mmCIF file of C-alpha atoms in Angstrom:
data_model
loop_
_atom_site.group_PDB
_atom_site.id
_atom_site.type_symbol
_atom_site.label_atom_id
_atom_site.label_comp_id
_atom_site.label_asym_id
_atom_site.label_seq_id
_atom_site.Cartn_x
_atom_site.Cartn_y
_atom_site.Cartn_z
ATOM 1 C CA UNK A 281 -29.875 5.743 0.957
ATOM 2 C CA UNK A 282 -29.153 7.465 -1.847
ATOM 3 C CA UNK A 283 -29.296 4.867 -5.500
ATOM 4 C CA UNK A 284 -26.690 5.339 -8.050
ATOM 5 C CA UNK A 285 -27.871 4.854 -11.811
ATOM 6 C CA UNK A 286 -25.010 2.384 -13.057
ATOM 7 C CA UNK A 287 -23.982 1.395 -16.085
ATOM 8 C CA UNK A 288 -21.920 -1.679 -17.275
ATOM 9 C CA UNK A 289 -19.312 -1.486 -20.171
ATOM 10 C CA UNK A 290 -18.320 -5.643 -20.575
ATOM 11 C CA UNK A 291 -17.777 -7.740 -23.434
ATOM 12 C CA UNK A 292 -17.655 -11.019 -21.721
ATOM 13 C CA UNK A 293 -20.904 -12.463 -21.216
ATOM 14 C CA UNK A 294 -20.606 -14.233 -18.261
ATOM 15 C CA UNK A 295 -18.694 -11.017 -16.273
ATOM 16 C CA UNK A 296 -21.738 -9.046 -17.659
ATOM 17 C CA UNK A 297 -24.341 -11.419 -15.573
ATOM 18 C CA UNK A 298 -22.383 -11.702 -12.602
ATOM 19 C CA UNK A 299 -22.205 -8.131 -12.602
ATOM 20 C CA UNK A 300 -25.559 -7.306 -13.441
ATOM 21 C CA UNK A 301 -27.047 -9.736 -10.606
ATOM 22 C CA UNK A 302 -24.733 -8.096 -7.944
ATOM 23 C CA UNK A 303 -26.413 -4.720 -9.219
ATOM 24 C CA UNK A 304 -29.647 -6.422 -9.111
ATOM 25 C CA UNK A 305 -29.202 -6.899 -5.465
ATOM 26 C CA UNK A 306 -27.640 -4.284 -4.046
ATOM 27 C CA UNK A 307 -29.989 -2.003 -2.625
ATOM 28 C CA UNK A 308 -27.681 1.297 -3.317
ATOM 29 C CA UNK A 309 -27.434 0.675 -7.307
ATOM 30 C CA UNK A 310 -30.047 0.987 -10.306
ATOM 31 C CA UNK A 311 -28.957 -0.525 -13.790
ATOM 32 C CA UNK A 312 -29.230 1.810 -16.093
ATOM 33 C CA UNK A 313 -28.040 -0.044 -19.236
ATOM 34 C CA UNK A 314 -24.940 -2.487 -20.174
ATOM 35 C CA UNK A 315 -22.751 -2.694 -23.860
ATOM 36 C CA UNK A 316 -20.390 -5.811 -25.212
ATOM 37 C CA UNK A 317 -18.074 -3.024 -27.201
ATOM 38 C CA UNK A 318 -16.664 0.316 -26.571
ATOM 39 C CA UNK A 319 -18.904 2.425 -29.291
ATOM 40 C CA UNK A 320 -21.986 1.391 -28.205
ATOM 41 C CA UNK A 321 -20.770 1.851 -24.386
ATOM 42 C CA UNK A 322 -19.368 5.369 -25.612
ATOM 43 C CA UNK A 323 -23.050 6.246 -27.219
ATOM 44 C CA UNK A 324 -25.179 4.639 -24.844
ATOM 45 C CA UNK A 325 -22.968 6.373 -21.450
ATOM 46 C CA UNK A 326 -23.143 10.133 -23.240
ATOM 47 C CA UNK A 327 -26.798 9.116 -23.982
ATOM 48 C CA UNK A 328 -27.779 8.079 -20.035
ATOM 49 C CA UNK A 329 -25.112 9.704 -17.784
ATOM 50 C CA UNK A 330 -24.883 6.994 -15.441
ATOM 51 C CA UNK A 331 -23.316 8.048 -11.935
ATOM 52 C CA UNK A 332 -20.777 5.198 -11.565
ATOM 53 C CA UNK A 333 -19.570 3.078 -15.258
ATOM 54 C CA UNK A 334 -17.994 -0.854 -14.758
ATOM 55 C CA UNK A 335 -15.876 -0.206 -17.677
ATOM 56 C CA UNK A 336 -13.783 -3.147 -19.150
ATOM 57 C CA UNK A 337 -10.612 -1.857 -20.193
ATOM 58 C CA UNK A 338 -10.053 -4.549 -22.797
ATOM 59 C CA UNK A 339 -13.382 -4.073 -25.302
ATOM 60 C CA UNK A 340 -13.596 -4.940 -28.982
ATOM 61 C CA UNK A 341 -14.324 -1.988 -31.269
ATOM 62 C CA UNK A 342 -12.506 0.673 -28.927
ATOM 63 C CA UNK A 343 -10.888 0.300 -25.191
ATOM 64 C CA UNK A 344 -12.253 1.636 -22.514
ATOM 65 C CA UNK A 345 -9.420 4.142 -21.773
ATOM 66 C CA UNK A 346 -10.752 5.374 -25.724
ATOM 67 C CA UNK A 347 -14.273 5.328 -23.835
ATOM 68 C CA UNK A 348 -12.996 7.283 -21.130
ATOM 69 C CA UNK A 349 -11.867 9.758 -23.551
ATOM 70 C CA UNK A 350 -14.323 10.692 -25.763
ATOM 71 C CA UNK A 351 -17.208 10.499 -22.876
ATOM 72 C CA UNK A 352 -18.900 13.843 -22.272
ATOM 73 C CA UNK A 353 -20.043 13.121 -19.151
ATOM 74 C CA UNK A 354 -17.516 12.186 -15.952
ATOM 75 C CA UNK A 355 -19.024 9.048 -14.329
ATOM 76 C CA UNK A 356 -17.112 7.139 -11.140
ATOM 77 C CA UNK A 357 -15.028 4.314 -12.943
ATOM 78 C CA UNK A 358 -14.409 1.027 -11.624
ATOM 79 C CA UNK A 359 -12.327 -0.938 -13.897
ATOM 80 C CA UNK A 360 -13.145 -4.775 -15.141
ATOM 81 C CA UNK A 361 -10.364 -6.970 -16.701
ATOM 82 C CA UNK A 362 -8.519 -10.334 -16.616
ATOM 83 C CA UNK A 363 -5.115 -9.055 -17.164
ATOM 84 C CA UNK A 364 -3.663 -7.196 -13.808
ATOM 85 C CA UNK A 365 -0.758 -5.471 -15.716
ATOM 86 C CA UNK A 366 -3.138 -2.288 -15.843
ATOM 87 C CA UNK A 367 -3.593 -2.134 -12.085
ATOM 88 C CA UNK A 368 -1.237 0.723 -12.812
ATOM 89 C CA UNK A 369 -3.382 2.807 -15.579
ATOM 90 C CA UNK A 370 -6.265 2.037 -12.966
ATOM 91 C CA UNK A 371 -4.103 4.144 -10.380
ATOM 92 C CA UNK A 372 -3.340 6.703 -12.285
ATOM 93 C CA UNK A 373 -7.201 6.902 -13.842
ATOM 94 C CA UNK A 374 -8.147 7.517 -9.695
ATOM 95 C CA UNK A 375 -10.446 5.039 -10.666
ATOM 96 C CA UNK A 376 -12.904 3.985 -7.297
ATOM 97 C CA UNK A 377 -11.415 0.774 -7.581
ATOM 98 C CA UNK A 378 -10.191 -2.279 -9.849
ATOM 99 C CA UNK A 379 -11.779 -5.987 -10.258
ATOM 100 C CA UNK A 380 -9.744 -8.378 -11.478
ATOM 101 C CA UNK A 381 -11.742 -11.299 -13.028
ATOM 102 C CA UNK A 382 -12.963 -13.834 -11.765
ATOM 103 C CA UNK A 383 -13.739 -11.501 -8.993
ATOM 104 C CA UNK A 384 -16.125 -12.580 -6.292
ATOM 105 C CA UNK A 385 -19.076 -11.449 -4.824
ATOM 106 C CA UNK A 386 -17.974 -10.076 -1.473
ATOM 107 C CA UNK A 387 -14.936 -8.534 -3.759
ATOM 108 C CA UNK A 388 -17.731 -6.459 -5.737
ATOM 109 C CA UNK A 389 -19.259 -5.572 -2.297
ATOM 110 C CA UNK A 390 -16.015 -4.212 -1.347
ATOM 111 C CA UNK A 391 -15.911 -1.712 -4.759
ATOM 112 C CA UNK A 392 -19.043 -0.535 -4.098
ATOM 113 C CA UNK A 393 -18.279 0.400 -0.582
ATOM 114 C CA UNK A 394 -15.603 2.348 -1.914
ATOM 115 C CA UNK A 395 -17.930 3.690 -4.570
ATOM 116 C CA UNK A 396 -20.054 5.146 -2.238
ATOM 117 C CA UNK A 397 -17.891 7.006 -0.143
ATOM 118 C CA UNK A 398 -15.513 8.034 -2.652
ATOM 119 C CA UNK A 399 -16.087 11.427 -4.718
ATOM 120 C CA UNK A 400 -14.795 11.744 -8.466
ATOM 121 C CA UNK A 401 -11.771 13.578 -8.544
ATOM 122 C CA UNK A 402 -11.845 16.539 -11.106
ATOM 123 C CA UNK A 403 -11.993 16.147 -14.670
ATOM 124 C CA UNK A 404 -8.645 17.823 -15.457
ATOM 125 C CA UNK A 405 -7.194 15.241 -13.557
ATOM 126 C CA UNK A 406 -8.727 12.140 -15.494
ATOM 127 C CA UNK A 407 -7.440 14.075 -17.925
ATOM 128 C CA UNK A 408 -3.990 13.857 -17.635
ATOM 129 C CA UNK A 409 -3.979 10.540 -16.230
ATOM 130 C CA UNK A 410 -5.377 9.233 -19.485
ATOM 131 C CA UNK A 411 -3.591 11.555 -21.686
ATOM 132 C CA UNK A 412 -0.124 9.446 -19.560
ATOM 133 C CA UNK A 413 -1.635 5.934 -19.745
ATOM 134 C CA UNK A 414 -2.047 6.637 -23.704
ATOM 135 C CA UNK A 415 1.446 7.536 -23.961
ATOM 136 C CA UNK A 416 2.623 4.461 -22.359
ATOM 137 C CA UNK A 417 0.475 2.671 -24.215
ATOM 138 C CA UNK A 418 2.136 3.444 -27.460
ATOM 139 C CA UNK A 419 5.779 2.939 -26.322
ATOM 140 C CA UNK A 420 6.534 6.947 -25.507
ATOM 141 C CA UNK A 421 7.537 7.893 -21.775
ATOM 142 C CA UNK A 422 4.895 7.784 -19.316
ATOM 143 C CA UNK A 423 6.672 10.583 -17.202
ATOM 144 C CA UNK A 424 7.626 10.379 -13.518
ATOM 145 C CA UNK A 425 4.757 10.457 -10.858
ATOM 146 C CA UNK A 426 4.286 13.483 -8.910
ATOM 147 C CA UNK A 427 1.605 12.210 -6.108
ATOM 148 C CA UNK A 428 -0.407 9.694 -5.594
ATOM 149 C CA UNK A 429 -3.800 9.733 -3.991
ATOM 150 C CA UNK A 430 -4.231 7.796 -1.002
ATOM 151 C CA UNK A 431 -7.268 6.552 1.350
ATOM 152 C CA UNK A 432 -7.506 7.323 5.119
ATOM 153 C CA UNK A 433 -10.732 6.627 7.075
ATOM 154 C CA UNK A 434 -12.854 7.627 4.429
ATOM 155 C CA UNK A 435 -11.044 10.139 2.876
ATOM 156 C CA UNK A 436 -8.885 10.369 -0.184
ATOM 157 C CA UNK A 437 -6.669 13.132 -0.564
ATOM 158 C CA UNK A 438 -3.026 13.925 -2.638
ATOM 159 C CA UNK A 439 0.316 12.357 -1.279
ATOM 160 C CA UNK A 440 3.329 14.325 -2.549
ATOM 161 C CA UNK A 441 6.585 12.482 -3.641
ATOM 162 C CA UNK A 442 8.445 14.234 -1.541
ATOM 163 C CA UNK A 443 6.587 12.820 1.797
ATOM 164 C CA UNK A 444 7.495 9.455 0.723
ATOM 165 C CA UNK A 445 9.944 8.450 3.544
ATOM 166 C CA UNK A 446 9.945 4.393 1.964
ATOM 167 C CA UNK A 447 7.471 1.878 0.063
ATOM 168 C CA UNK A 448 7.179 -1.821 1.283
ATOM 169 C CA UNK A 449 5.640 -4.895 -0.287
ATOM 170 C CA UNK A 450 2.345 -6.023 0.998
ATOM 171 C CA UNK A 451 1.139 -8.700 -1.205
ATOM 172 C CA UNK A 452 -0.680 -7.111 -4.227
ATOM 173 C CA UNK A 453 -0.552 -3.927 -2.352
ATOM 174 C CA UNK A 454 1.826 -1.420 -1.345
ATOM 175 C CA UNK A 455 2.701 0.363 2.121
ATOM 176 C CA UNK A 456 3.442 3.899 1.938
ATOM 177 C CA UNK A 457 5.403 5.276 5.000
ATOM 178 C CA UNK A 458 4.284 9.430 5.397
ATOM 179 C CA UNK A 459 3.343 11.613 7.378
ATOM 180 C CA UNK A 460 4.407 9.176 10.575
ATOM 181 C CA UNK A 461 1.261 7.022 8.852
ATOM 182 C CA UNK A 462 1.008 3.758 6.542
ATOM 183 C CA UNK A 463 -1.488 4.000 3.600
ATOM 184 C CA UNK A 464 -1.693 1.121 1.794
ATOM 185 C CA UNK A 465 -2.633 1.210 -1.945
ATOM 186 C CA UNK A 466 -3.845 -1.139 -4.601
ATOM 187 C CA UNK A 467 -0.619 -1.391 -6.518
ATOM 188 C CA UNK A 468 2.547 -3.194 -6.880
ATOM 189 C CA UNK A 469 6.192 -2.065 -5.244
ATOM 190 C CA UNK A 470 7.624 -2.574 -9.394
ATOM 191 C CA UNK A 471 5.007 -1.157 -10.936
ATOM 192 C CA UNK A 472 5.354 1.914 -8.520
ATOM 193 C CA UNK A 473 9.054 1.914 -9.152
ATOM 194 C CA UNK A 474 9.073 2.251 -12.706
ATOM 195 C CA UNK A 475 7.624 5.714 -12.306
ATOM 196 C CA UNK A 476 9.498 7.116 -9.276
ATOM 197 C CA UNK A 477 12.492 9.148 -9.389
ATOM 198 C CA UNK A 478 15.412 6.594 -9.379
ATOM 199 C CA UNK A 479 18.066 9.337 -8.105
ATOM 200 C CA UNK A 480 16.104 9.785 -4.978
ATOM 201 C CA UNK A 481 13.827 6.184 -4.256
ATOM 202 C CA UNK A 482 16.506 3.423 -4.241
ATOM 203 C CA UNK A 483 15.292 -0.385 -4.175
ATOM 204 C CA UNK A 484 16.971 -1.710 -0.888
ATOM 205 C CA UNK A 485 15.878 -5.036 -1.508
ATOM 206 C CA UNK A 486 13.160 -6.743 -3.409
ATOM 207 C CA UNK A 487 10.122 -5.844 -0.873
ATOM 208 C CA UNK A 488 11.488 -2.456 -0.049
ATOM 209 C CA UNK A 489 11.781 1.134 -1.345
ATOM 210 C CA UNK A 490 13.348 3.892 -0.231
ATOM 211 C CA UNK A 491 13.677 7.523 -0.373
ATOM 212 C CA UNK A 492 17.058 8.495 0.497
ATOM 213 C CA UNK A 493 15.876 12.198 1.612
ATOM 214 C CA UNK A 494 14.701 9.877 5.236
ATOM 215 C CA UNK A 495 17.397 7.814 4.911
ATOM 216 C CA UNK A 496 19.528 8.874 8.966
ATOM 217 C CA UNK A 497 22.493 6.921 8.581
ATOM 218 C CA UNK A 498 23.639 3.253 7.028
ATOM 219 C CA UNK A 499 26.126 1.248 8.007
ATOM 220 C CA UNK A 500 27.684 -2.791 7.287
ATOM 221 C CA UNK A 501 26.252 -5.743 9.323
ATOM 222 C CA UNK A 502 28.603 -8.833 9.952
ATOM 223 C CA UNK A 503 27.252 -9.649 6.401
ATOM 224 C CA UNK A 504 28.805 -6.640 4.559
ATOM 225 C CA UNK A 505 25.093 -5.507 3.985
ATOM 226 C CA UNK A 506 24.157 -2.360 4.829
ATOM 227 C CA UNK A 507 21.665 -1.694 7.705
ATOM 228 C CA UNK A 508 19.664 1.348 7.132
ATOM 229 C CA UNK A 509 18.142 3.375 8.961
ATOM 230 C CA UNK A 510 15.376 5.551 8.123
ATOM 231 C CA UNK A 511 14.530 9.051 10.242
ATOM 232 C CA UNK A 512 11.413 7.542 11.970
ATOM 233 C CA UNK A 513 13.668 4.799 13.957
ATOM 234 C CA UNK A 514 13.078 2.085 11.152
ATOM 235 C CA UNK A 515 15.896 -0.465 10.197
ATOM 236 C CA UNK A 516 16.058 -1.991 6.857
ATOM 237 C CA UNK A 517 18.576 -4.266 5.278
ATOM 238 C CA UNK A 518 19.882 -3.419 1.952
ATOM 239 C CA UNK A 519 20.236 -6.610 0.030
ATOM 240 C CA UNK A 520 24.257 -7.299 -1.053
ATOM 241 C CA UNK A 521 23.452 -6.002 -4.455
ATOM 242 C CA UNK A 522 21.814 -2.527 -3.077
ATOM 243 C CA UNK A 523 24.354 -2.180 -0.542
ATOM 244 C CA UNK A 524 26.939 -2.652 -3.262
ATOM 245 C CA UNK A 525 24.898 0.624 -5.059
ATOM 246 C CA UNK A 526 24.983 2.688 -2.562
ATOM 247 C CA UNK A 527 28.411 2.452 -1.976
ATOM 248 C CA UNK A 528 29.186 3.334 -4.806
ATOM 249 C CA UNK A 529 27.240 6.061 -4.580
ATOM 250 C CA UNK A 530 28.788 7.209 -1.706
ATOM 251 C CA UNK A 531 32.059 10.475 -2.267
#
């Protein structure tokens, strides 16, 4: 087995020891060094070139997305934090994977299964991604996705808009209906929302997306709601407020 050198970016102290004793005893990981704030994470990461970084997002001094930035080296991320509103600049980082704290044992087990099958995407990317997050961090647009990257037995790979047939709520997660498959990603249906086209993916009702370009036919229930139904056979309701949309919509 193959040991990663690993480095952990945490100001809280006791997130810091849990982490470092689930390093400690995984058999796959070597710590390499830890930091409370973002400069001396920023120094000490160019200085060791870790292969994977457990990078708080929330540091005093400078934030890890300014971390991210100014590293010279491109590490596999996993995100730490206690607030779950940047699940979304996780996404869009292609970061391995994101604990929210408290996170358990078996949680960090998961992330480093991930981890160790996952490959870092390319730099330009991570690029981009943090050059959008740091827009929408100070108020300007964030822009519209274009794809998202998805899992799939072991692989991750792009996901075009435009094979987005509809989006359900799971939970924390998200199914994403393509390609006659469901991938299921680690974000929520709003968050998702706020950076998909709204002329072509059209909230139905509050657990469901979808993209009208799959949309067969609709038509009223009893209810006056609109039953839709989507190219691969599915049925979805539209709630009254939806249905009352897309009427409106219609010529």
């Amino acid at each position: 087995m193959n040991t990663k050198t690993v480095f952990i970016a945490e100001d809280e102290p006791l997130a810091r020891d849990l982490l470092r004793d689930a390093i400690y005893a995984h058999p796959a990981l070597r710590l390499a060094g830890e930091a409370g704030d973002g400069a001396t994470a920023l120094e000490q990461i160019n200085r060791i070139r870790p292969d994977v970084v457990f990078m708080d997002i929330q540091m005093p001094e400078m934030t890890g997305l300014e971390v991210l930035r100014r590293l010279s080296c491109a590490p596999d991320i996993v995100f730490t934090t206690a607030y779950d509103q940047y699940a979304v600049t996780a996404f869009e980082l292609n970061a391995v994977d994101y604990l929210l704290k408290p996170f358990t044992r078996a949680r960090f087990d998961a992330a480093v299964a991930r981890l160790l099958e996952a490959p870092m995407p390319p730099r330009e990317i991570v690029d981009a991604a943090l050059e959008q997050a740091t827009r929408r961090k100070e108020g300007q647009p964030a822009g519209r996705l274009e794809r998202i990257l998805v899992r799939d037995r072991g692989r991750i790979f792009p996901l075009s808009l435009n094979e987005i047939e509809y989006l359900k709520a799971d939970s924390k997660y998200t199914a994403i209906a393509a390609r006659g498959q469901t991938f299921l990603v680690r974000i929520g249906i709003s968050e998702l929302e706020a950076q998909l086209d709204p002329t072509r993916f059209i909230r139905v009702h509050r657990s469901a997306l979808v993209n009208l370009d799959f949309v067969d036919s609709m038509r009223a229930d009893d209810q006056s709601q609109l039953l839709i139904q989507m190219r691969d056979g599915t049925m979805l309701t539209a709630s009254r407020e939806a249905s009352k949309v897309l009427r409106e919509m219609a010529i």
